[in-house]
PDB file of C-alpha atoms in Angstrom:
ATOM      1  CA  VAL A   1      65.448   9.955  35.850  1.00 61.00           C
ATOM      2  CA  GLY A   2      63.732  12.316  33.466  1.00 72.00           C
ATOM      3  CA  PRO A   3      66.768  13.969  32.032  1.00 73.00           C
ATOM      4  CA  THR A   4      68.635  10.745  31.696  1.00 81.00           C
ATOM      5  CA  VAL A   5      65.738   9.085  29.832  1.00 86.00           C
ATOM      6  CA  GLY A   6      65.279  12.103  27.385  1.00 80.00           C
ATOM      7  CA  ARG A   7      69.021  11.895  26.493  1.00 83.00           C
ATOM      8  CA  ALA A   8      69.007   8.223  26.072  1.00 88.00           C
ATOM      9  CA  THR A   9      65.961   8.257  23.928  1.00 89.00           C
ATOM     10  CA  ALA A  10      67.368  10.881  21.581  1.00 88.00           C
ATOM     11  CA  LEU A  11      70.690   9.134  21.305  1.00 90.00           C
ATOM     12  CA  ALA A  12      69.346   5.658  20.587  1.00 92.00           C
ATOM     13  CA  ALA A  13      66.681   6.871  18.167  1.00 93.00           C
ATOM     14  CA  ALA A  14      69.158   8.885  16.157  1.00 93.00           C
ATOM     15  CA  GLU A  15      71.823   6.196  16.161  1.00 95.00           C
ATOM     16  CA  LEU A  16      69.624   3.306  15.082  1.00 94.00           C
ATOM     17  CA  ALA A  17      67.632   5.197  12.399  1.00 94.00           C
ATOM     18  CA  THR A  18      70.722   6.907  10.957  1.00 96.00           C
ATOM     19  CA  TYR A  19      72.771   3.824  10.708  1.00 97.00           C
ATOM     20  CA  ASP A  20      70.209   1.832   8.834  1.00 94.00           C
ATOM     21  CA  GLU A  21      69.310   4.577   6.491  1.00 97.00           C
ATOM     22  CA  VAL A  22      72.888   5.572   5.750  1.00 97.00           C
ATOM     23  CA  LYS A  23      73.920   2.005   5.132  1.00 96.00           C
ATOM     24  CA  THR A  24      71.073   1.552   2.743  1.00 95.00           C
ATOM     25  CA  GLN A  25      71.758   4.754   0.863  1.00 96.00           C
ATOM     26  CA  PHE A  26      75.406   3.999   0.592  1.00 97.00           C
ATOM     27  CA  LYS A  27      74.747   0.558  -0.898  1.00 95.00           C
ATOM     28  CA  THR A  28      71.943   1.950  -3.236  1.00 95.00           C
ATOM     29  CA  LEU A  29      74.031   4.727  -4.527  1.00 96.00           C
ATOM     30  CA  GLY A  30      77.142   2.503  -5.028  1.00 96.00           C
ATOM     31  CA  VAL A  31      79.311   4.436  -2.498  1.00 96.00           C
ATOM     32  CA  PHE A  32      80.253   0.888  -1.263  1.00 95.00           C
ATOM     33  CA  THR A  33      79.929  -2.086  -3.549  1.00 89.00           C
ATOM     34  CA  GLN A  34      80.059  -4.644  -0.775  1.00 90.00           C
ATOM     35  CA  ASP A  35      79.225  -5.237   2.855  1.00 91.00           C
ATOM     36  CA  GLY A  36      82.302  -4.937   5.022  1.00 93.00           C
ATOM     37  CA  LEU A  37      84.392  -3.018   7.507  1.00 94.00           C
ATOM     38  CA  PRO A  38      84.751   0.158   5.326  1.00 96.00           C
ATOM     39  CA  LEU A  39      80.964   0.376   4.954  1.00 96.00           C
ATOM     40  CA  HIS A  40      80.302  -0.306   8.586  1.00 96.00           C
ATOM     41  CA  VAL A  41      82.927   2.079  10.020  1.00 96.00           C
ATOM     42  CA  SER A  42      81.739   4.982   7.636  1.00 96.00           C
ATOM     43  CA  THR A  43      78.077   4.428   8.448  1.00 97.00           C
ATOM     44  CA  ALA A  44      78.783   4.102  12.222  1.00 96.00           C
ATOM     45  CA  THR A  45      80.782   7.331  12.234  1.00 96.00           C
ATOM     46  CA  ILE A  46      77.962   9.212  10.462  1.00 97.00           C
ATOM     47  CA  ALA A  47      75.358   7.631  12.952  1.00 97.00           C
ATOM     48  CA  GLY A  48      77.710   8.697  15.828  1.00 95.00           C
ATOM     49  CA  TYR A  49      77.768  12.344  14.427  1.00 97.00           C
ATOM     50  CA  VAL A  50      73.956  12.526  13.995  1.00 96.00           C
ATOM     51  CA  SER A  51      73.262  10.984  17.474  1.00 95.00           C
ATOM     52  CA  THR A  52      75.644  13.522  18.988  1.00 95.00           C
ATOM     53  CA  VAL A  53      73.894  16.348  17.363  1.00 96.00           C
ATOM     54  CA  ALA A  54      70.450  14.953  18.514  1.00 94.00           C
ATOM     55  CA  SER A  55      71.501  14.245  22.007  1.00 93.00           C
ATOM     56  CA  SER A  56      73.873  17.104  22.987  1.00 94.00           C
ATOM     57  CA  PRO A  57      71.024  19.466  23.941  1.00 94.00           C
ATOM     58  CA  PHE A  58      69.674  16.745  26.246  1.00 92.00           C
ATOM     59  CA  ASP A  59      73.234  16.199  27.693  1.00 92.00           C
ATOM     60  CA  VAL A  60      73.738  19.821  28.569  1.00 94.00           C
ATOM     61  CA  VAL A  61      70.168  20.078  30.110  1.00 93.00           C
ATOM     62  CA  LYS A  62      70.666  16.785  31.968  1.00 91.00           C
ATOM     63  CA  SER A  63      73.921  18.100  33.486  1.00 92.00           C
ATOM     64  CA  ARG A  64      72.358  21.421  34.346  1.00 94.00           C
ATOM     65  CA  VAL A  65      69.131  20.035  35.956  1.00 92.00           C
ATOM     66  CA  MET A  66      71.066  17.307  37.852  1.00 91.00           C
ATOM     67  CA  GLY A  67      73.921  19.576  38.984  1.00 93.00           C
ATOM     68  CA  GLN A  68      71.733  22.457  40.122  1.00 95.00           C
ATOM     69  CA  PRO A  69      71.708  23.667  43.762  1.00 96.00           C
ATOM     70  CA  ARG A  70      68.857  22.210  45.782  1.00 96.00           C
ATOM     71  CA  ASP A  71      66.822  23.760  48.640  1.00 95.00           C
ATOM     72  CA  ALA A  72      66.157  22.207  51.993  1.00 95.00           C
ATOM     73  CA  ALA A  73      63.301  20.121  50.509  1.00 94.00           C
ATOM     74  CA  GLY A  74      65.498  18.717  47.799  1.00 91.00           C
ATOM     75  CA  LYS A  75      63.865  20.915  45.023  1.00 93.00           C
ATOM     76  CA  GLY A  76      66.108  22.437  42.318  1.00 93.00           C
ATOM     77  CA  THR A  77      66.519  26.183  42.815  1.00 95.00           C
ATOM     78  CA  LEU A  78      67.365  27.164  39.221  1.00 96.00           C
ATOM     79  CA  TYR A  79      65.147  25.015  36.985  1.00 95.00           C
ATOM     80  CA  ASN A  80      61.704  23.499  37.384  1.00 93.00           C
ATOM     81  CA  GLY A  81      62.581  20.592  34.926  1.00 90.00           C
ATOM     82  CA  MET A  82      64.044  19.892  31.595  1.00 90.00           C
ATOM     83  CA  LEU A  83      61.658  22.060  29.511  1.00 93.00           C
ATOM     84  CA  ASP A  84      62.285  25.054  31.886  1.00 95.00           C
ATOM     85  CA  CYS A  85      66.080  24.516  31.563  1.00 95.00           C
ATOM     86  CA  PHE A  86      65.830  24.245  27.765  1.00 94.00           C
ATOM     87  CA  ILE A  87      63.995  27.575  27.675  1.00 96.00           C
ATOM     88  CA  LYS A  88      66.109  29.427  30.111  1.00 97.00           C
ATOM     89  CA  LEU A  89      69.454  28.250  28.582  1.00 96.00           C
ATOM     90  CA  SER A  90      68.325  29.239  25.078  1.00 96.00           C
ATOM     91  CA  VAL A  91      67.060  32.607  26.184  1.00 97.00           C
ATOM     92  CA  LYS A  92      69.922  33.479  28.508  1.00 97.00           C
ATOM     93  CA  GLU A  93      72.902  31.904  26.910  1.00 97.00           C
ATOM     94  CA  GLY A  94      71.619  31.409  23.321  1.00 97.00           C
ATOM     95  CA  PRO A  95      70.583  28.319  21.457  1.00 96.00           C
ATOM     96  CA  MET A  96      74.137  27.265  20.772  1.00 97.00           C
ATOM     97  CA  SER A  97      74.699  26.810  24.493  1.00 96.00           C
ATOM     98  CA  LEU A  98      72.852  23.559  24.130  1.00 96.00           C
ATOM     99  CA  TYR A  99      75.886  22.229  22.182  1.00 97.00           C
ATOM    100  CA  ASN A 100      78.475  23.049  24.784  1.00 96.00           C
ATOM    101  CA  GLY A 101      80.863  20.049  25.100  1.00 95.00           C
ATOM    102  CA  PHE A 102      79.733  18.780  21.612  1.00 96.00           C
ATOM    103  CA  TRP A 103      83.182  17.579  20.591  1.00 96.00           C
ATOM    104  CA  ALA A 104      83.855  15.839  23.874  1.00 95.00           C
ATOM    105  CA  ASN A 105      80.480  14.029  23.456  1.00 93.00           C
ATOM    106  CA  PHE A 106      81.445  13.242  19.807  1.00 95.00           C
ATOM    107  CA  GLY A 107      84.793  11.822  20.866  1.00 96.00           C
ATOM    108  CA  ARG A 108      83.018   9.578  23.276  1.00 94.00           C
ATOM    109  CA  VAL A 109      79.969   8.501  21.210  1.00 93.00           C
ATOM    110  CA  VAL A 110      81.576   7.826  17.900  1.00 95.00           C
ATOM    111  CA  PRO A 111      84.087   5.126  19.041  1.00 96.00           C
ATOM    112  CA  ARG A 112      81.318   3.393  21.081  1.00 96.00           C
ATOM    113  CA  VAL A 113      78.901   3.459  18.248  1.00 95.00           C
ATOM    114  CA  THR A 114      81.455   2.184  15.794  1.00 95.00           C
ATOM    115  CA  ILE A 115      82.313  -0.732  18.081  1.00 96.00           C
ATOM    116  CA  VAL A 116      78.641  -1.632  18.726  1.00 96.00           C
ATOM    117  CA  PHE A 117      77.800  -1.609  15.080  1.00 96.00           C
ATOM    118  CA  ILE A 118      80.851  -3.500  13.908  1.00 95.00           C
ATOM    119  CA  VAL A 119      80.137  -6.221  16.495  1.00 95.00           C
ATOM    120  CA  MET A 120      76.445  -6.224  15.572  1.00 95.00           C
ATOM    121  CA  GLU A 121      77.343  -6.648  11.961  1.00 94.00           C
ATOM    122  CA  GLN A 122      79.694  -9.460  12.719  1.00 93.00           C
ATOM    123  CA  LEU A 123      77.079 -11.307  14.819  1.00 95.00           C
ATOM    124  CA  ARG A 124      74.522 -10.873  12.000  1.00 92.00           C
ATOM    125  CA  ALA A 125      77.018 -12.218   9.450  1.00 91.00           C
ATOM    126  CA  ASN A 126      78.044 -15.189  11.539  1.00 93.00           C
ATOM    127  CA  PHE A 127      74.867 -16.144  13.212  1.00 93.00           C
ATOM    128  CA  GLY A 128      72.117 -14.712  10.983  1.00 79.00           C
TER     129      GLY A 128
END
């Protein structure tokens, strides 16, 4: 449960905060003059990118911790948890190893985030 919760927390926090902040900045700076699909798609794409940057290390660590071999007692043989995995990966494979699979994650996250935020904006516009 731990690795999955860490990843989900990073993803959701980055998505929501980035979407609202970027949307506000785009409107304040006049990048978009009206609320609409171009604003929502642009903002959601940026939010998806930022959330992928924030969650990718957790995704890699989650995969490594959950996929590691286990001993007879069911305890992992390579890592003692998420923090141990973060440290070992960073030292052994370098910090950029935490971004393995980044573009695959990006390709999965951005379309989902875009759809979610477009639907949210439509619900907000039509139902308050």
